Coordinates of C-alpha atoms in Angstrom, one line a residue:
X14 CA 44.8 -14.2 -89.3
X15 CA 44.8 -10.4 -89.1
X16 CA 47.5 -9.2 -87.2
X17 CA 49.7 -8.1 -89.2
X18 CA 47.0 -5.6 -90.8
X19 CA 46.2 -4.6 -86.7
X20 CA 49.8 -4.0 -86.3
X21 CA 50.1 -2.8 -89.5
X22 CA 47.2 -0.2 -88.2
X23 CA 49.2 0.1 -85.2
X24 CA 52.7 0.9 -85.9
X25 CA 50.6 3.7 -89.0
X26 CA 49.4 5.5 -85.5
X27 CA 52.9 6.1 -83.0
X28 CA 54.4 7.2 -86.7
X29 CA 51.9 9.6 -87.0
X30 CA 51.2 8.9 -90.8
X31 CA 48.0 10.8 -92.6
X32 CA 44.8 10.3 -91.9
X33 CA 43.5 9.5 -94.8
X34 CA 46.0 6.4 -95.0
X35 CA 45.1 4.6 -91.8
X36 CA 41.3 4.6 -92.4
X37 CA 41.8 3.1 -95.3
X38 CA 44.1 -0.1 -95.1
X39 CA 41.5 0.1 -91.8
X40 CA 38.2 -0.2 -94.1
X41 CA 40.6 -2.6 -95.8
X42 CA 40.9 -4.9 -92.9
X43 CA 37.6 -4.8 -91.9
X44 CA 36.3 -5.9 -95.8
X45 CA 38.5 -8.4 -94.9
X46 CA 37.0 -9.0 -91.6
X47 CA 33.6 -8.8 -93.7
X48 CA 34.2 -11.2 -96.4
X49 CA 35.2 -14.2 -93.9
X50 CA 31.7 -13.7 -91.9
X51 CA 30.1 -13.4 -94.8
X52 CA 26.1 -12.4 -94.0
X53 CA 25.2 -15.9 -91.3
X54 CA 28.0 -16.5 -89.5
X55 CA 26.5 -15.2 -86.0
X56 CA 29.8 -13.1 -83.9
X57 CA 28.8 -11.2 -80.9
X58 CA 30.9 -8.6 -81.3
X59 CA 27.8 -5.4 -80.4
X60 CA 30.2 -4.0 -77.3
X61 CA 33.9 -3.8 -80.5
X62 CA 30.8 -1.9 -82.7
X63 CA 29.9 -0.4 -79.8
X64 CA 33.6 1.2 -79.4
X65 CA 34.3 1.4 -84.0
X66 CA 30.3 3.5 -84.1
X67 CA 31.8 6.0 -81.6
X68 CA 35.8 6.3 -82.4
X69 CA 34.0 7.5 -86.1
X70 CA 31.7 9.3 -84.2
X71 CA 35.0 11.2 -82.2
X72 CA 36.6 11.5 -85.9
X73 CA 33.4 12.9 -87.5
X74 CA 33.3 15.4 -84.5
X75 CA 37.1 16.7 -85.9
X76 CA 35.9 17.4 -89.4
X77 CA 33.8 20.0 -89.2

């Protein structure tokens, strides 16, 4: 369902496009996934969410 988004994100990363734009597209993709899940969904993705949180922490450390 989101394969095109993931492919585009990886392509943007490979081409070393601006990080701001890549993060914006990632944000849009997360929003679409969240909308499809809905608040009552029960998906066991905590390991993946931990990976996302770790990656965001690493990116934020580069800002300081």
